[in-house]
Structure formats: structure tokens, C-alpha cells
Amino acid sequence: MTREALRLNPRTCSTCTGMSAISSVLMQLCSSGGHIVASQALYGGTHALLTHFLPRACNITTTFVDIRDHAEVAAAVVQGRTKVLYFESVSNPTLTVADTPELCRLAHDKGVTVVVDNTFAPMVLSPARLGADVVVHSISKFISGGADIIAGAVCGPAKLVNSMMDLHQGALMLLGPTMNAKVAFELSERIPHLALRMKEHCNRALTFATRLKKMGLKVVYPGLEDHPDHVLLKSMANKDYGYGGIMCVDMETEERANRLMHHLQNVTQFGFMAVSLGYYETLMSCSGSSTSSEMSEEEQTLAGISPGLVRMSVGYIGTLEQRWGQLEKAIARMGEFGLLKKN
């Protein structure tokens, strides 16, 4: 069966967590002695899985690359041994955008399966349409939208998904990361309004990022024209869904990052300090000391994660101007204390 034929016969299976979706797919596609090429800019848990667990438990190794450097990606592929090219469509937390069509072309030319984590960009990007073989999601985030469910999903060819549920050799069957039936029902009630929620997440993220940039702050958001991947994302994105609901403000030091989040949560009530995302309230975290803490200082530097990088998952509760007023007030308070370092 051709690769195109496989994509025309897709299937989705749900799992109990996003990490179980990722680990099950990789262990199904790679046997002992297998090799993965992966982006160096990944969620900390995924990075730990590839760096520590899979080599120890499964004899599966990974070469990490700058996903923007296609020559480096191609050079890392070991003919006959590399089974998977793995990357995030929009990276956590640095918001690097992967050129999915070109990376898929490169991988397929070498007989490598492409697995894409699209957790940061549901509705915004459709990796399968761009050439990806398998797409994984942490449903706990935007797809759920309520910060009260933990779940994951694997979307791929029926042949692969069926093999994952094989009675004797299926990772989903034998490792048991099954989604609870009650969770599945609750999710089925939320998916119909995912498109509406994503549009507002993205609209507010673009508005806030644009205004903060004008105030002189160091803002990372692919919807801004000066973001290095702005044109690329615009060329791949689905029409009318914007550029994603996550933006980052680089405060350069962890101390300033924590002070900013303190003011935003406890003084102006703009949002909450939390490591999740995709909630109707704005959630904030200092990535280097939270969701990327599994990575060493050197690994964080290679991934482009500043010690003071504040990741904001922009919510949609309240009016836009009300929330902007709270954000602006916190920024002003930081300036009054001499803690605001502008570009």
C-alpha cells in the first residue's frame, strides 16, 4: 500500500494521556536498536522520554537536531536504522514553527516515518494534510479546553493504529493506556466548539502580543511579522484560525519572570500560574523551571529557552479590553519597581 493510500484511510485512537500517545507510537514504530531523529526544541517530558527512558528500556536512541536546519536533519538520518522523524508543529515553549511539508518530503525520500505533535496548533495547522504520517495530541490542552481532563490521541493510518491494538504486539493493547469511557464522552461534548474557542484564543494572543511589542517588551509570537517563522506559518495555516493561542514574553531572568507572573496573578488577576495550557483562563509558567525542567541548562540553551521565558496560554474569558487592562497594569507595576527590561 502506498503512503498516499495510507493517508486516505486514517484512523484515530484515544489514550489516557498525551505522553502515552507519544510513547506508544514511538515504541510501535521502533524496535530495539532503532533510531529517531527529533527536534531539539520539544516539551520537556518528550525530551526526557527520548533522552533517558527509550535508550535504557528499549535500546532506542535519538539524535536531536535544529529542525529549521534541513541539511542537519538529513545528515542525522541513518539509512536503514532511522525509523522516525519527530517534531512539534509549533514547539513548546519557543514557538519555533516546523516546515512540515519540506521535512516530510525529506523524510519520505529516505523511507522515514514522520510523527508530528500538534498540541499547540489544533485547527491552526493540519499536519496530515501537509504530509505527516502520524499526528499526536495532548487532548488535555486546547482540545479539552477545561483543564480538568488528562487525555491524548494518535491520528494515523488504519494499518498503524490497528497494529497498535494487536493482541500480541500492540503497544496500546499491551501497555494499557486506555482512555476512560466517561472522559471520552465528556470530550465528545467539547470538540464541536473547538473551532470557535481556537479562533478567540488566537485573536487575543495576536492582539496582546502586538500591543506588548509596541510597549518595547521582548515578545515571541509567530503571528508577529518579525518572528522568523511568520511567513512559513502563514503559508501552512488554515484560513481564519490565526497563529496560535500561545505567546511568550522573555523577561531574561527567572526572578523577573516570577515577579511578572506574581503581579499578573495576585495583583491584577490577569491569569493563573500553571503548567497547563488551552484553558479559558490565561495560564502562565516560566518554562525553564517548569515544563522544560527535565532538560539540562545546556539542552535548554540549545533549544532556545531563556531562563526568564514566560509562556502564556491566552484565555478568552472576560472582554478583551478588560483583560488587556489587567495585563497593562501589571507591566506598569513592573516598570515602577525597575524590573522591566525592554528591547
PDB file of C-alpha atoms in Angstrom, residues 32 61 63 100 104 205 233 300:
ATOM      1  CA  SER A  32      15.283  -2.448  19.799  1.00  0.00           C
ATOM      2  CA  THR A  61      18.365   6.133  20.536  1.00  0.00           C
ATOM      3  CA  THR A  63      19.710  12.309  17.535  1.00  0.00           C
ATOM      4  CA  THR A 100       6.178  20.297   7.810  1.00  0.00           C
ATOM      5  CA  CYS A 104       8.018  15.256   5.284  1.00  0.00           C
ATOM      6  CA  ALA A 205      -2.884  36.207  21.575  1.00  0.00           C
ATOM      7  CA  LEU A 233       3.317  29.596   9.370  1.00  0.00           C
ATOM      8  CA  GLN A 300      17.623  24.424  27.268  1.00  0.00           C
TER       9      GLN A 300
END
